[in-house]
């Protein structure tokens, strides 16, 4: 039997790899998608082989992740429950897709993952697999009683890893769980399970990897410009101080063309420098419980804000309101694991149409955890100063026209009031 395991090199999947080999008498192929974990990938192949894998496949999927998953989601303005930029959620369908492809190439009959039986990732992996390869068996050790009996908690897993010579970052003194990719880092469990615990406290100051605390960010604001083409950011320029920007009126040269991956990498660096994108939330999991998560999404926070700014200038009002009304549904589909569903694909087609004219430049100011708009312009702009002006020009808009407009919209309100007075 061959099993393709979604492998991160962390505590759970390192232990699961050895457990699958022993309990299923299987050849385990460890697969790790490089979607921006950076230093977490160092020594991964050696660790996987030491842990019992017959092969370790590490593939660079960063560009595909940004282009085909993150950017379409940001075009939709997706944000779950008003706070979460879906960094973990959007990574799972790509990983599952590649696992299915590898299982076909390696003639494996099953795929496996280390998602707990309480979380969302189990749903995301398995719904994606069901959509792409309904014949493949999915093994979820955390849902097997024999696995949970052996490992009732993380302390038992840490002890198992130590006894079997498997190096892992988690310790009994630092037991929180971390998941990193190009879009964000998420932190859960351990001390973070108490929603009253201050995630900005000095006690876990060293937990954060992508950003400084806002109070430790530079005292000087930094300006940057983002160029958009049909709803996608295609270039970033930055590095101007507030004094330089005030003198020139711009952040510098026009943004140079970048790939989606380069855009996010650049924005992560700039956002992290200024303490942008830290979020501490209690969210509603798909399985029914609430959970507390802490996230770092510096580049994503900038991109989401800038995208909205260029939309305000270029999108038709009714098109914007229609798309905005679908944001909760779209976000739920991503969060709950329905990326490869027909309804998400249908929504994406509508989103793509709404982004046709979302092109132009957005100038931002980054300062101590804040993203502040400093200007926007577009050849597709629907803003006309001749119409919007408060001056006396009536050639484009005559205020007296509003009289009938208001009278007609007030008619039903008057009729209702008259009826209730009877």
Short mmCIF file of C-alpha atoms in Angstrom, two decimals:
data_model
loop_
_atom_site.label_atom_id
_atom_site.label_comp_id
_atom_site.label_asym_id
_atom_site.label_seq_id
_atom_site.Cartn_x
_atom_site.Cartn_y
_atom_site.Cartn_z
CA UNK A 1 0.00 0.00 0.00
CA UNK A 2 1.19 3.50 -0.88
CA UNK A 3 0.02 6.61 0.94
CA UNK A 4 0.72 10.21 -0.07
CA UNK A 5 0.91 12.28 3.12
CA UNK A 6 0.54 16.05 3.27
CA UNK A 7 3.76 16.69 5.18
CA UNK A 8 4.92 19.90 6.84
CA UNK A 9 7.72 18.63 9.03
CA UNK A 10 5.88 19.87 12.10
CA UNK A 11 4.97 17.87 15.17
CA UNK A 12 1.71 16.33 13.96
CA UNK A 13 2.73 15.20 10.48
CA UNK A 14 6.15 14.01 11.64
CA UNK A 15 4.52 11.71 14.18
CA UNK A 16 1.76 10.69 11.76
CA UNK A 17 4.29 9.67 9.11
CA UNK A 18 5.89 7.13 11.44
CA UNK A 19 2.47 6.03 12.72
CA UNK A 20 1.10 5.41 9.20
CA UNK A 21 4.10 3.31 8.29
CA UNK A 22 3.72 1.12 11.38
CA UNK A 23 -0.05 0.80 11.53
CA UNK A 24 -0.83 0.51 7.82
CA UNK A 25 2.34 -1.35 6.83
CA UNK A 26 2.51 1.16 4.04
CA UNK A 27 5.05 2.99 1.96
CA UNK A 28 4.57 6.64 2.82
CA UNK A 29 5.40 9.33 0.28
CA UNK A 30 5.78 12.65 2.03
CA UNK A 31 4.62 15.62 -0.02
CA UNK A 32 5.30 19.21 0.91
CA UNK A 33 4.02 22.08 -1.22
CA UNK A 34 6.37 25.03 -1.05
CA UNK A 35 3.80 27.81 -0.76
CA UNK A 36 6.01 30.21 1.14
CA UNK A 37 7.06 28.49 4.36
CA UNK A 38 10.60 29.85 3.94
CA UNK A 39 13.02 28.44 6.55
CA UNK A 40 10.52 25.79 7.64
CA UNK A 41 11.50 23.80 4.53
CA UNK A 42 15.17 23.59 5.50
CA UNK A 43 16.12 19.98 6.10
CA UNK A 44 12.59 18.79 5.38
CA UNK A 45 13.50 15.99 3.02
CA UNK A 46 16.09 14.56 5.43
CA UNK A 47 13.59 14.73 8.29
CA UNK A 48 10.92 12.95 6.25
CA UNK A 49 13.25 10.15 5.22
CA UNK A 50 14.53 9.80 8.77
CA UNK A 51 10.93 9.56 9.96
CA UNK A 52 10.28 6.64 7.61
CA UNK A 53 9.17 8.06 4.27
CA UNK A 54 10.21 6.17 1.15
CA UNK A 55 10.28 9.44 -0.76
CA UNK A 56 9.89 13.13 -0.02
CA UNK A 57 8.57 15.42 -2.74
CA UNK A 58 8.95 19.16 -2.24
CA UNK A 59 7.54 21.33 -5.03
CA UNK A 60 7.69 25.08 -5.49
CA UNK A 61 4.05 26.12 -5.94
CA UNK A 62 4.40 29.71 -4.77
CA UNK A 63 3.62 31.32 -8.11
CA UNK A 64 0.65 29.05 -8.78
CA UNK A 65 -0.61 29.68 -5.25
CA UNK A 66 -0.52 33.45 -5.71
CA UNK A 67 -1.79 33.50 -9.30
CA UNK A 68 -4.55 30.89 -9.28
CA UNK A 69 -5.76 30.95 -5.70
CA UNK A 70 -4.87 34.10 -3.73
CA UNK A 71 -5.43 36.67 -6.47
CA UNK A 72 -8.86 35.36 -7.59
CA UNK A 73 -9.93 35.32 -3.94
CA UNK A 74 -8.76 38.91 -3.42
CA UNK A 75 -10.61 39.99 -6.56
CA UNK A 76 -13.73 38.78 -4.75
CA UNK A 77 -12.88 40.93 -1.71
CA UNK A 78 -13.18 37.81 0.43
CA UNK A 79 -12.80 38.23 4.17
CA UNK A 80 -14.36 35.70 6.56
CA UNK A 81 -16.55 37.13 9.32
CA UNK A 82 -15.20 40.60 8.63
CA UNK A 83 -11.67 39.89 9.91
CA UNK A 84 -9.96 36.77 8.54
CA UNK A 85 -8.21 36.99 5.16
CA UNK A 86 -8.42 33.20 4.70
CA UNK A 87 -4.68 32.53 4.57
CA UNK A 88 -4.87 28.90 5.68
CA UNK A 89 -8.18 28.17 3.98
CA UNK A 90 -7.04 29.13 0.48
CA UNK A 91 -3.87 27.02 0.67
CA UNK A 92 -5.62 23.70 1.23
CA UNK A 93 -7.26 23.23 -2.19
CA UNK A 94 -3.91 23.71 -3.94
CA UNK A 95 -2.19 21.19 -1.67
CA UNK A 96 -5.01 18.68 -2.14
CA UNK A 97 -4.96 19.16 -5.91
CA UNK A 98 -1.25 18.39 -6.11
CA UNK A 99 -1.59 15.42 -3.73
CA UNK A 100 -4.16 13.90 -6.06
CA UNK A 101 -1.86 14.40 -9.04
CA UNK A 102 1.08 12.82 -7.19
CA UNK A 103 -1.01 9.87 -6.04
CA UNK A 104 -1.88 9.18 -9.68
CA UNK A 105 1.75 9.42 -10.78
CA UNK A 106 2.98 7.23 -7.90
CA UNK A 107 0.13 4.70 -8.17
CA UNK A 108 -0.87 5.37 -4.58
CA UNK A 109 -4.26 4.24 -3.36
CA UNK A 110 -4.67 6.74 -0.56
CA UNK A 111 -3.84 10.21 0.63
CA UNK A 112 -3.49 11.25 4.27
CA UNK A 113 -3.41 14.46 6.25
CA UNK A 114 -2.64 15.58 9.79
CA UNK A 115 -5.68 17.76 10.33
CA UNK A 116 -7.37 17.23 13.67
CA UNK A 117 -10.89 15.90 13.90
CA UNK A 118 -12.00 19.20 15.43
CA UNK A 119 -10.79 21.63 12.80
CA UNK A 120 -11.62 22.93 9.36
CA UNK A 121 -8.65 21.56 7.42
CA UNK A 122 -9.93 17.99 7.45
CA UNK A 123 -13.02 19.22 5.60
CA UNK A 124 -11.02 21.31 3.15
CA UNK A 125 -8.63 18.50 2.20
CA UNK A 126 -11.34 15.90 1.84
CA UNK A 127 -13.88 18.00 -0.03
CA UNK A 128 -11.17 18.92 -2.53
CA UNK A 129 -10.19 15.27 -2.90
CA UNK A 130 -13.82 14.29 -3.37
CA UNK A 131 -14.20 16.84 -6.14
CA UNK A 132 -10.99 15.88 -7.93
CA UNK A 133 -10.58 12.13 -7.25
CA UNK A 134 -13.67 10.52 -5.72
CA UNK A 135 -12.08 7.07 -5.97
CA UNK A 136 -9.09 7.90 -3.74
CA UNK A 137 -9.14 6.74 -0.14
CA UNK A 138 -8.51 9.44 2.48
CA UNK A 139 -6.85 8.53 5.78
CA UNK A 140 -7.32 10.91 8.69
CA UNK A 141 -5.40 9.52 11.71
CA UNK A 142 -6.85 12.06 14.14
CA UNK A 143 -10.30 10.58 13.52
CA UNK A 144 -9.13 7.06 14.34
CA UNK A 145 -9.69 5.99 17.93
CA UNK A 146 -6.44 4.01 18.10
CA UNK A 147 -4.45 7.12 17.14
CA UNK A 148 -6.21 9.33 19.70
CA UNK A 149 -5.75 6.68 22.38
CA UNK A 150 -2.01 6.69 21.75
CA UNK A 151 -1.81 10.48 21.47
CA UNK A 152 -4.47 12.09 23.70
CA UNK A 153 -2.56 15.38 23.67
CA UNK A 154 0.42 17.24 22.25
CA UNK A 155 2.64 16.31 25.18
CA UNK A 156 2.40 12.61 24.18
CA UNK A 157 3.27 13.52 20.60
CA UNK A 158 6.27 15.55 21.73
CA UNK A 159 7.45 12.60 23.86
CA UNK A 160 6.96 10.19 20.92
CA UNK A 161 8.96 12.44 18.59
CA UNK A 162 11.78 12.69 21.13
CA UNK A 163 11.84 8.92 21.71
CA UNK A 164 12.01 8.28 17.98
CA UNK A 165 14.63 10.88 17.17
CA UNK A 166 12.25 13.14 15.22
CA UNK A 167 13.28 16.79 15.61
CA UNK A 168 10.32 19.19 15.95
CA UNK A 169 10.04 22.85 16.90
CA UNK A 170 7.18 22.44 19.40
CA UNK A 171 8.06 21.85 23.03
CA UNK A 172 6.09 21.41 26.22
CA UNK A 173 7.00 25.02 27.10
CA UNK A 174 5.98 26.38 23.68
CA UNK A 175 3.09 24.24 22.53
CA UNK A 176 1.21 26.58 20.19
CA UNK A 177 0.63 25.42 16.63
CA UNK A 178 1.85 27.44 13.66
CA UNK A 179 1.01 27.27 9.95
CA UNK A 180 2.84 29.45 7.45
CA UNK A 181 2.49 30.23 3.79
CA UNK A 182 2.99 33.12 1.36
CA UNK A 183 -0.19 34.87 2.48
CA UNK A 184 0.05 34.55 6.26
CA UNK A 185 1.04 32.74 9.43
CA UNK A 186 -1.60 31.38 11.78
CA UNK A 187 -1.09 30.58 15.46
CA UNK A 188 -3.42 28.38 17.51
CA UNK A 189 -3.62 26.14 20.59
CA UNK A 190 -1.59 26.20 23.80
CA UNK A 191 -1.74 29.52 25.64
CA UNK A 192 -3.80 30.97 22.79
CA UNK A 193 -6.78 28.77 23.64
CA UNK A 194 -7.68 31.27 26.35
CA UNK A 195 -9.46 34.14 24.54
CA UNK A 196 -8.63 36.44 27.47
CA UNK A 197 -4.90 35.92 26.96
CA UNK A 198 -3.25 38.96 25.38
CA UNK A 199 -1.56 37.81 22.17
CA UNK A 200 0.42 41.05 22.06
CA UNK A 201 1.98 40.47 25.47
CA UNK A 202 5.72 40.21 26.02
CA UNK A 203 5.24 36.60 27.08
CA UNK A 204 4.94 35.50 23.44
CA UNK A 205 6.61 38.46 21.77
CA UNK A 206 8.99 36.12 19.92
CA UNK A 207 6.12 34.11 18.43
CA UNK A 208 5.63 36.50 15.53
CA UNK A 209 7.77 35.99 12.45
CA UNK A 210 6.40 38.24 9.70
CA UNK A 211 5.82 41.52 11.50
CA UNK A 212 7.02 43.78 14.27
CA UNK A 213 4.61 45.02 16.91
CA UNK A 214 2.99 48.29 15.77
CA UNK A 215 4.55 50.16 18.69
CA UNK A 216 7.99 49.00 17.53
CA UNK A 217 7.44 50.05 13.90
CA UNK A 218 9.35 53.03 12.45
CA UNK A 219 8.28 56.48 13.61
CA UNK A 220 8.41 57.71 10.02
CA UNK A 221 5.55 56.77 7.64
CA UNK A 222 6.39 55.06 4.36
CA UNK A 223 4.60 55.60 1.05
CA UNK A 224 4.09 53.08 -1.70
CA UNK A 225 2.08 52.71 -4.88
CA UNK A 226 0.25 49.68 -6.18
CA UNK A 227 -0.73 49.32 -9.82
CA UNK A 228 -3.83 47.30 -10.67
CA UNK A 229 -4.94 45.77 -13.94
CA UNK A 230 -8.42 44.21 -14.07
CA UNK A 231 -8.49 43.72 -10.32
CA UNK A 232 -5.02 42.22 -9.96
CA UNK A 233 -2.02 44.01 -8.54
CA UNK A 234 0.72 43.95 -11.19
CA UNK A 235 3.32 46.21 -9.63
CA UNK A 236 4.53 47.79 -6.39
CA UNK A 237 6.88 50.68 -5.74
CA UNK A 238 7.80 51.97 -2.31
CA UNK A 239 10.43 53.27 0.01
CA UNK A 240 9.53 56.97 0.06
CA UNK A 241 9.45 58.75 3.40
CA UNK A 242 6.68 61.19 4.23
CA UNK A 243 8.99 64.17 3.53
CA UNK A 244 10.04 62.77 0.14
CA UNK A 245 6.47 61.98 -0.83
CA UNK A 246 5.26 65.43 0.21
CA UNK A 247 7.97 66.99 -1.91
CA UNK A 248 7.22 64.92 -5.01
CA UNK A 249 3.55 64.11 -4.52
CA UNK A 250 4.22 60.47 -5.42
CA UNK A 251 5.97 57.48 -3.90
CA UNK A 252 8.59 57.38 -6.62
CA UNK A 253 8.85 55.81 -10.05
CA UNK A 254 5.85 53.99 -11.47
CA UNK A 255 5.60 50.42 -10.16
CA UNK A 256 7.59 47.90 -12.17
CA UNK A 257 5.75 44.85 -13.46
CA UNK A 258 5.70 41.98 -10.97
CA UNK A 259 4.29 38.47 -10.86
CA UNK A 260 1.63 37.71 -8.22
CA UNK A 261 4.23 35.95 -6.08
CA UNK A 262 6.60 38.92 -6.28
CA UNK A 263 3.78 41.31 -5.34
CA UNK A 264 2.96 39.40 -2.16
CA UNK A 265 6.59 38.90 -1.22
CA UNK A 266 7.23 42.64 -1.58
CA UNK A 267 4.11 43.65 0.35
CA UNK A 268 4.86 41.18 3.14
CA UNK A 269 8.24 42.81 3.68
CA UNK A 270 6.85 46.34 3.65
CA UNK A 271 3.82 45.50 5.78
CA UNK A 272 5.81 43.52 8.31
CA UNK A 273 8.24 46.40 8.74
CA UNK A 274 5.35 48.65 9.79
CA UNK A 275 3.48 46.20 12.02
CA UNK A 276 0.58 45.75 9.60
CA UNK A 277 -1.75 42.75 9.37
CA UNK A 278 -1.89 41.29 12.88
CA UNK A 279 -5.33 39.96 13.71
CA UNK A 280 -6.58 38.22 16.87
CA UNK A 281 -10.04 36.68 16.38
CA UNK A 282 -12.51 34.16 17.69
CA UNK A 283 -13.99 32.55 14.60
CA UNK A 284 -16.78 30.10 13.86
CA UNK A 285 -15.41 26.84 12.54
CA UNK A 286 -17.37 24.89 9.93
CA UNK A 287 -17.64 21.90 12.28
CA UNK A 288 -19.67 23.98 14.73
CA UNK A 289 -17.34 25.21 17.46
CA UNK A 290 -15.65 28.55 18.01
CA UNK A 291 -11.87 28.79 17.98
CA UNK A 292 -9.35 31.49 18.74
CA UNK A 293 -6.70 32.23 16.14
CA UNK A 294 -3.95 34.81 15.81
CA UNK A 295 -2.83 35.73 12.31
CA UNK A 296 -0.10 37.71 10.60
CA UNK A 297 -1.08 38.83 7.09
CA UNK A 298 0.98 41.96 6.34
CA UNK A 299 0.99 41.79 2.54
CA UNK A 300 -2.58 40.55 2.34
CA UNK A 301 -3.86 43.36 4.54
CA UNK A 302 -2.24 45.95 2.27
CA UNK A 303 -3.46 44.27 -0.91
CA UNK A 304 -7.03 43.89 0.35
CA UNK A 305 -7.18 47.57 1.35
CA UNK A 306 -5.60 48.86 -1.86
CA UNK A 307 -7.86 46.72 -4.03
CA UNK A 308 -10.90 48.20 -2.35
CA UNK A 309 -9.60 51.71 -2.93
CA UNK A 310 -9.21 51.27 -6.68
CA UNK A 311 -12.64 49.62 -6.81
CA UNK A 312 -14.27 52.68 -5.22
CA UNK A 313 -13.00 54.72 -8.14
CA UNK A 314 -13.73 52.36 -11.02
CA UNK A 315 -16.64 50.04 -10.18
CA UNK A 316 -20.24 50.81 -10.99
CA UNK A 317 -22.32 51.27 -7.84
CA UNK A 318 -24.79 48.46 -8.48
CA UNK A 319 -22.06 46.06 -9.64
CA UNK A 320 -20.10 46.81 -6.46
CA UNK A 321 -23.12 46.31 -4.23
CA UNK A 322 -24.00 43.05 -5.98
CA UNK A 323 -20.45 41.72 -5.55
CA UNK A 324 -20.27 42.96 -1.97
CA UNK A 325 -23.50 41.12 -1.17
CA UNK A 326 -21.80 37.91 -2.26
CA UNK A 327 -18.64 38.38 -0.18
CA UNK A 328 -19.99 36.49 2.88
CA UNK A 329 -21.06 33.55 0.70
CA UNK A 330 -17.81 33.46 -1.27
CA UNK A 331 -15.78 33.68 1.94
CA UNK A 332 -17.75 30.85 3.52
CA UNK A 333 -17.14 28.66 0.47
CA UNK A 334 -13.39 29.19 0.76
CA UNK A 335 -13.36 28.80 4.54
CA UNK A 336 -15.50 25.66 4.47
CA UNK A 337 -13.50 23.93 1.73
CA UNK A 338 -15.72 24.32 -1.33
CA UNK A 339 -13.10 25.84 -3.64
CA UNK A 340 -13.70 23.17 -6.29
CA UNK A 341 -17.48 23.45 -6.08
CA UNK A 342 -19.70 24.58 -8.97
CA UNK A 343 -21.12 27.43 -6.92
CA UNK A 344 -17.68 28.91 -6.18
CA UNK A 345 -16.76 28.62 -9.86
CA UNK A 346 -20.00 30.38 -10.82
CA UNK A 347 -19.32 33.17 -8.34
CA UNK A 348 -15.77 33.49 -9.68
CA UNK A 349 -17.10 34.04 -13.19
CA UNK A 350 -19.22 36.92 -11.90
CA UNK A 351 -16.28 38.32 -9.91
CA UNK A 352 -14.06 38.25 -13.00
CA UNK A 353 -16.65 40.29 -14.90
CA UNK A 354 -16.87 42.86 -12.08
CA UNK A 355 -13.10 43.39 -12.23
CA UNK A 356 -12.96 44.27 -15.93
CA UNK A 357 -12.39 48.00 -15.32
CA UNK A 358 -10.63 47.81 -11.94
CA UNK A 359 -7.34 49.27 -13.14
CA UNK A 360 -5.20 52.16 -11.97
CA UNK A 361 -2.87 53.34 -9.22
CA UNK A 362 -3.35 53.48 -5.46
CA UNK A 363 -0.98 55.40 -3.20
CA UNK A 364 -0.80 54.26 0.42
CA UNK A 365 0.87 55.40 3.61
CA UNK A 366 2.04 52.74 6.07
CA UNK A 367 2.39 53.82 9.68
CA UNK A 368 2.48 51.81 12.91
CA UNK A 369 0.00 49.09 11.99
CA UNK A 370 -2.17 51.32 9.81
CA UNK A 371 -2.74 51.36 6.07
CA UNK A 372 -3.88 54.84 5.02
CA UNK A 373 -4.98 55.83 1.54
CA UNK A 374 -2.97 58.75 0.14
CA UNK A 375 -4.40 58.88 -3.37
CA UNK A 376 -5.89 56.91 -6.22
CA UNK A 377 -6.24 57.51 -9.95
CA UNK A 378 -7.37 55.53 -12.97
CA UNK A 379 -8.02 55.94 -16.71
CA UNK A 380 -11.20 53.93 -16.00
CA UNK A 381 -12.34 56.26 -13.22
CA UNK A 382 -16.07 56.88 -12.84
CA UNK A 383 -15.42 59.86 -10.61
CA UNK A 384 -16.07 63.14 -12.40
CA UNK A 385 -15.13 66.30 -10.47
CA UNK A 386 -17.36 68.37 -12.75
CA UNK A 387 -20.37 66.45 -11.44
CA UNK A 388 -19.22 66.00 -7.85
CA UNK A 389 -18.13 69.62 -7.35
CA UNK A 390 -19.85 71.80 -4.77
CA UNK A 391 -19.29 74.83 -6.99
CA UNK A 392 -21.99 76.45 -9.08
CA UNK A 393 -21.58 74.50 -12.34
CA UNK A 394 -25.02 73.08 -13.28
CA UNK A 395 -24.20 71.96 -16.81
CA UNK A 396 -23.66 68.35 -15.78
CA UNK A 397 -25.94 68.10 -12.77
CA UNK A 398 -28.87 70.30 -11.88
CA UNK A 399 -29.80 70.17 -8.18
CA UNK A 400 -33.44 70.91 -8.97
CA UNK A 401 -33.65 67.45 -10.58
CA UNK A 402 -33.37 65.97 -7.10
CA UNK A 403 -36.78 67.34 -6.12
CA UNK A 404 -38.74 64.86 -8.20
CA UNK A 405 -36.31 62.08 -7.36
CA UNK A 406 -36.88 62.58 -3.64
CA UNK A 407 -40.65 62.99 -4.06
CA UNK A 408 -40.95 59.66 -5.89
CA UNK A 409 -38.82 57.80 -3.35
CA UNK A 410 -40.75 59.34 -0.48
CA UNK A 411 -44.18 58.35 -1.86
CA UNK A 412 -44.36 54.89 -0.28
CA UNK A 413 -43.13 56.26 3.05
CA UNK A 414 -45.83 58.90 3.07
CA UNK A 415 -48.52 56.37 2.17
CA UNK A 416 -47.40 54.09 5.01
CA UNK A 417 -47.43 56.96 7.51
CA UNK A 418 -50.90 58.07 6.39
CA UNK A 419 -52.27 54.55 6.73
CA UNK A 420 -50.88 54.16 10.27
CA UNK A 421 -52.39 57.51 11.30
CA UNK A 422 -55.92 56.31 10.49
#
